[in-house]
Structures are given as C-alpha cells and as structure tokens.
Amino acid sequence: MKTKADVLSIIAELKKLYPDGICSLDYPKPYELLFSVRLAAQCTDERVNMVTPALFARFPTLESLAEADISEVETYIHSTGFFRAKARDIVGAARMMLDEYGGKVPDNMDDLLKLPGVGRKTANLILGDVYHQPGVVVADTHCIRISGKLGLTDGTKDPAKVETQLRKVLPPEESNDFCHRLVLHGRAVCMARRPDCQNCTLRPWCDFFQKGVG
C-alpha cells in the first residue's frame, strides 16, 4: 500500500492534470443528477448528456416526472439501454421524493438507498456533488481499476471494498474530486484496454508501471 506522501503526490498530480475535477454529467438541478446517474448505467455519460435535455424539457419539474406516463419516459431514454427499468425507476423515485422527502433529494445514505434504482455509487455521488459531504468515495469502474493499478487498493473489484480502502487513505476533503479525476484520467490516459503508460505522469507512484506491466 502507498505511503501518505505517495497518496498526496498522486492527488497533487491529478489536480494538475484535471484542475476542475467535476462530474461529467450535466445537471442544473440535484434530482436531475440523480436521474442522469441512473441513465448512465451501462451507458456513456456522453450519451446521457445527449438524452437528458429533451427529457427534462418535456418534464421540467419533479412533479411532472412523478406524474409521467412511464412509456413516454421510455421514448426519451430509449438509446441509453435498459430503458424500461430506468424509466420505471425515474418515475418511482420522483414520486417517492415528493411523497416522503418533501420534494428534495435525500441528504443521507440510508434514505438515498431507499429510492428505486439508487445504489451506493449513485448515493455517494449525490452526497459529494450536491451536499459536499467529506469522505465520499464514488467507486465507479474507472476508480476501481485505476486505484488498483496505482496500489491505493489491494486490487479488489468489489466496489464496497474499494470504497472502504480508499476512505482509509484519502484525505476526506479530497476524496470526491479525486474520484472524478480518476474517471477523467481513465478516459484520457489510463484506458481499460490499452493504458498509455508512457505518457502517464502518475508513473512514479504506479504499481502497475513499476512492476513493468505497462
């Protein structure tokens, strides 16, 4: 596992590479982020960002989504895949937020996980990006893969274990943006099929590279 100095060096280099460290999903409203993350399951963020403007123009409020015909929602999100389950979850979550949470996205893990289609990754993203809670780790596929290559985790593919291990090594105030930056790095440099190790400035701290794999 990495030393504290190594971890801070990795964080600093990622900040230099990706100073904004923001979510790649577009959302003016908190509940729109929640639904965008649901749509992003087995789908690219780029595709979701193409779909959501029309969806949220047709259903501009949480109330309109809660009252929406699920089959109509399906037509707007068809290209994201698994559209029937996603449409059902979006309408169901909208209704639940209105009925049980005063029309707001819950601000705690327990209540977020009660919403249809919401798992820990989505809940953590909401807690970090919307409510700016420290110590949030969004263990998406890029985060799981790259944190393992760097040696920040033991290489496990289990999202819950990655979340736990990263919480132990990352400063709480850095963790949410760190995860966003790993996503950006995974798209730009450390691609899953062919990581561009020779052009990666994280090489000095990367176990994958130091072992001569890259």
mmCIF file of C-alpha atoms in Angstrom, residues 66-138:
data_model
loop_
_atom_site.group_PDB
_atom_site.id
_atom_site.type_symbol
_atom_site.label_atom_id
_atom_site.label_comp_id
_atom_site.label_asym_id
_atom_site.label_seq_id
_atom_site.Cartn_x
_atom_site.Cartn_y
_atom_site.Cartn_z
ATOM 1 C CA ALA A 66 -43.814 11.830 -10.879
ATOM 2 C CA GLU A 67 -46.987 12.107 -12.946
ATOM 3 C CA ALA A 68 -45.383 10.993 -16.198
ATOM 4 C CA ASP A 69 -46.506 8.027 -18.209
ATOM 5 C CA ILE A 70 -43.651 5.560 -17.932
ATOM 6 C CA SER A 71 -43.994 4.557 -21.573
ATOM 7 C CA GLU A 72 -43.485 8.184 -22.638
ATOM 8 C CA VAL A 73 -40.363 8.496 -20.487
ATOM 9 C CA GLU A 74 -39.092 5.355 -22.208
ATOM 10 C CA THR A 75 -39.233 7.056 -25.600
ATOM 11 C CA TYR A 76 -36.879 9.797 -24.424
ATOM 12 C CA ILE A 77 -34.301 7.471 -22.869
ATOM 13 C CA HIS A 78 -34.506 4.510 -25.236
ATOM 14 C CA SER A 79 -30.960 4.932 -26.549
ATOM 15 C CA THR A 80 -29.413 4.601 -23.078
ATOM 16 C CA GLY A 81 -30.322 0.910 -22.865
ATOM 17 C CA PHE A 82 -32.351 -0.907 -20.215
ATOM 18 C CA PHE A 83 -34.832 1.894 -20.790
ATOM 19 C CA ARG A 84 -37.867 0.159 -19.278
ATOM 20 C CA ALA A 85 -36.248 -0.366 -15.879
ATOM 21 C CA LYS A 86 -34.693 3.097 -15.960
ATOM 22 C CA ALA A 87 -37.986 4.811 -16.796
ATOM 23 C CA ARG A 88 -39.770 2.892 -14.047
ATOM 24 C CA ASP A 89 -37.104 3.853 -11.516
ATOM 25 C CA ILE A 90 -37.093 7.529 -12.510
ATOM 26 C CA VAL A 91 -40.858 7.911 -12.172
ATOM 27 C CA GLY A 92 -40.905 5.853 -8.971
ATOM 28 C CA ALA A 93 -38.087 7.855 -7.391
ATOM 29 C CA ALA A 94 -39.764 11.139 -8.345
ATOM 30 C CA ARG A 95 -42.959 10.016 -6.643
ATOM 31 C CA MET A 96 -41.101 8.841 -3.562
ATOM 32 C CA MET A 97 -39.162 12.105 -3.203
ATOM 33 C CA LEU A 98 -42.427 14.040 -3.354
ATOM 34 C CA ASP A 99 -44.335 11.711 -1.040
ATOM 35 C CA GLU A 100 -41.663 11.036 1.577
ATOM 36 C CA TYR A 101 -38.881 13.628 1.287
ATOM 37 C CA GLY A 102 -40.655 16.913 0.678
ATOM 38 C CA GLY A 103 -39.707 17.057 -2.968
ATOM 39 C CA LYS A 104 -35.980 17.049 -2.254
ATOM 40 C CA VAL A 105 -33.175 14.620 -2.925
ATOM 41 C CA PRO A 106 -32.314 12.968 0.422
ATOM 42 C CA ASP A 107 -29.065 14.102 2.052
ATOM 43 C CA ASN A 108 -28.102 10.821 3.716
ATOM 44 C CA MET A 109 -27.097 7.361 2.562
ATOM 45 C CA ASP A 110 -29.943 5.432 4.203
ATOM 46 C CA ASP A 111 -32.714 7.471 2.588
ATOM 47 C CA LEU A 112 -30.985 7.652 -0.772
ATOM 48 C CA LEU A 113 -30.717 3.875 -0.906
ATOM 49 C CA LYS A 114 -34.481 3.589 -0.441
ATOM 50 C CA LEU A 115 -35.085 5.309 -3.774
ATOM 51 C CA PRO A 116 -35.726 2.998 -6.749
ATOM 52 C CA GLY A 117 -32.600 2.369 -8.801
ATOM 53 C CA VAL A 118 -30.206 4.026 -6.359
ATOM 54 C CA GLY A 119 -27.145 2.127 -5.157
ATOM 55 C CA ARG A 120 -24.122 3.218 -3.148
ATOM 56 C CA LYS A 121 -22.280 4.671 -6.150
ATOM 57 C CA THR A 122 -25.195 6.947 -7.017
ATOM 58 C CA ALA A 123 -25.800 7.837 -3.380
ATOM 59 C CA ASN A 124 -22.153 8.748 -2.832
ATOM 60 C CA LEU A 125 -22.150 10.906 -5.951
ATOM 61 C CA ILE A 126 -25.163 12.831 -4.657
ATOM 62 C CA LEU A 127 -23.640 13.237 -1.183
ATOM 63 C CA GLY A 128 -20.388 14.507 -2.659
ATOM 64 C CA ASP A 129 -21.519 16.666 -5.572
ATOM 65 C CA VAL A 130 -24.810 18.012 -4.229
ATOM 66 C CA TYR A 131 -24.259 18.097 -0.469
ATOM 67 C CA HIS A 132 -20.440 18.359 -0.483
ATOM 68 C CA GLN A 133 -20.018 15.852 2.317
ATOM 69 C CA PRO A 134 -16.366 14.964 3.037
ATOM 70 C CA GLY A 135 -15.064 11.426 2.792
ATOM 71 C CA VAL A 136 -17.263 10.450 -0.149
ATOM 72 C CA VAL A 137 -15.858 7.787 -2.482
ATOM 73 C CA VAL A 138 -17.640 7.089 -5.771
#
